[in-house]
Amino acid sequence: MELLEKLKILGSAAKYDVCATTANRSDNRKRPWGKLPSSGICHSFTPDGRCISLFKVLMTNECVSDCAYCPNRFDQNIQRVSFTPEELSKLFMQFYERNYVSGLFLSSGIAINRQRTLEKMLKAIEILRYQHKFKGYIHLKVLPGASQEYIEKAVELSDRLSINAEVPNNEYLHKLSELKDFNNDIVEPMKLIDNLSQKKNYITQSTQFIVGAAGEKDKEILATTNQLYKDVGLRRAYFSAFQPIKGTPLAKNNSSSVKREHRLYQADFLLRKYDFNFNDLIFEENGQLSENIDPKLAIALNKADKFPLEINKASYHELLEVPGIGPVSAKRIIRGRKKFSIKTLNQLKNIGAVTKRAAPFITINGKKVGDIDNLLANKEYKQLSLF
Ligand code: SF4
């Protein structure tokens, strides 16, 4: 088969692996990262914040595994193709030399067994690094259950490594696959990656959850994510709303909403960037985040007696608790206050705060500029606050 024909199949099959915060199904041209045309090129962010084009592809769509949501699982009637390491590296270099891409995102099904497939993936990367002297960004999806030998090599050759957690614990994992063990195949290799990459501070580790595939709750997903941030030095978690795929055992299940995925990203952002604790997050009685109230507003309303805060006196951490004020605007407020006092909402808006959201939670020089009671009377919040 022609290489480009293989690329069409294996590039398209890679769309289920997430390497950026937007869903692949997004059609928004202003935010192209995460999207994957059939050519296998998508946009993503490197750990230092640059947006780059990635050659995103599977080594093979053959797979001996049984993940219930996956179109590549062993019993699917699809055309199976594989790259050799030489083919993959050659194709990548052709794209790279034409400036179509500047990095590689390599994932794979499991052909024959995990170690053999990983060996081929690593061989392809070795060819890029050593024969073609490619020094750019490489994100390698490590297959669950990878051995120490292969993880060592992966750490040596890559910039970002990820192992898909998919679900929050073993109980849910067993609903999706009889062949994977959460601790042995996912958490232990993550720990190994963390240990081995301690000395190489440019290596980052991420993971992905398929939201709603096994009936798990947002609270469980975020508790595990939070734990992984602490235990294995995870840098990012990606959330992908479950979509049923024809022919798979979950084909008749309902899809998860993109709104749910979005709320998980918002809550995760609070844990990673806003110094919130997991215990600050507010969940509904059924363990889900509210789809109607964003997680930061829900937390603020739950601590309503703390507000309003005086914008000219609040500390950095207090400012971060105000809806509409993020880390960037909080820093600007603190810096600006050394030279002038904030007198109007407009001034705050120019600093970068979303004043419509912040107003009920602040005073400016002792004067109220919004009404928190209106928000507390909100029906959606009242329901949420019961729990
Ligand atoms: S390991 Fe599971 S998710 Fe990955 S390709 Fe195989 S069946 Fe699909």
Tab-separated table of N, CA and C in Angstrom, residues 311-312 314-316 319 327-342 351:
chain	number	residue	atom	x	y	z
A	311	ILE	N	-11.278	45.403	46.358
A	311	ILE	CA	-10.337	45.162	45.257
A	311	ILE	C	-8.968	45.813	45.514
A	312	ASN	N	-8.944	46.891	46.296
A	312	ASN	CA	-7.668	47.579	46.550
A	312	ASN	C	-6.901	46.991	47.726
A	314	ALA	N	-7.429	43.207	48.662
A	314	ALA	CA	-7.405	41.730	48.645
A	314	ALA	C	-6.034	41.211	48.238
A	315	SER	N	-5.646	40.071	48.855
A	315	SER	CA	-4.360	39.449	48.505
A	315	SER	C	-4.493	38.753	47.145
A	316	TYR	N	-3.349	38.328	46.604
A	316	TYR	CA	-3.349	37.630	45.304
A	316	TYR	C	-4.283	36.412	45.360
A	319	LEU	N	-7.900	37.396	45.415
A	319	LEU	CA	-8.342	37.857	44.093
A	319	LEU	C	-8.647	36.676	43.174
A	327	PRO	N	-5.299	34.405	37.060
A	327	PRO	CA	-3.935	34.666	37.526
A	327	PRO	C	-3.297	35.894	36.875
A	328	VAL	N	-3.557	36.098	35.576
A	328	VAL	CA	-2.912	37.230	34.888
A	328	VAL	C	-3.470	38.556	35.417
A	329	SER	N	-4.824	38.655	35.473
A	329	SER	CA	-5.394	39.936	35.932
A	329	SER	C	-5.107	40.153	37.421
A	330	ALA	N	-5.065	39.061	38.220
A	330	ALA	CA	-4.760	39.225	39.654
A	330	ALA	C	-3.349	39.806	39.830
A	331	LYS	N	-2.407	39.288	39.040
A	331	LYS	CA	-1.030	39.815	39.145
A	331	LYS	C	-0.991	41.280	38.725
A	332	ARG	N	-1.735	41.609	37.649
A	332	ARG	CA	-1.745	43.012	37.186
A	332	ARG	C	-2.355	43.929	38.243
A	333	ILE	N	-3.401	43.458	38.915
A	333	ILE	CA	-4.034	44.284	39.953
A	333	ILE	C	-3.031	44.559	41.076
A	334	ILE	N	-2.345	43.492	41.518
A	334	ILE	CA	-1.373	43.655	42.613
A	334	ILE	C	-0.255	44.622	42.196
A	335	ARG	N	0.247	44.405	40.962
A	335	ARG	CA	1.326	45.290	40.477
A	335	ARG	C	0.837	46.731	40.361
A	336	GLY	N	-0.360	46.886	39.752
A	336	GLY	CA	-0.913	48.231	39.516
A	336	GLY	C	-1.156	48.979	40.811
A	337	ARG	N	-1.588	48.249	41.859
A	337	ARG	CA	-1.934	48.903	43.126
A	337	ARG	C	-0.734	49.585	43.787
A	338	LYS	N	0.481	49.166	43.369
A	338	LYS	CA	1.674	49.814	43.943
A	338	LYS	C	1.764	51.259	43.452
A	339	LYS	N	1.158	51.517	42.269
A	339	LYS	CA	1.270	52.866	41.695
A	339	LYS	C	-0.018	53.668	41.834
A	340	PHE	N	-1.170	52.993	41.804
A	340	PHE	CA	-2.443	53.745	41.849
A	340	PHE	C	-3.509	52.877	42.517
A	341	SER	N	-4.588	53.532	42.975
A	341	SER	CA	-5.675	52.725	43.523
A	341	SER	C	-6.759	52.600	42.447
A	342	ILE	N	-7.430	51.458	42.446
A	342	ILE	CA	-8.476	51.235	41.431
A	342	ILE	C	-9.728	51.989	41.873
A	351	ILE	N	-7.592	46.316	32.985
A	351	ILE	CA	-6.526	45.461	33.528
A	351	ILE	C	-6.703	44.025	33.030
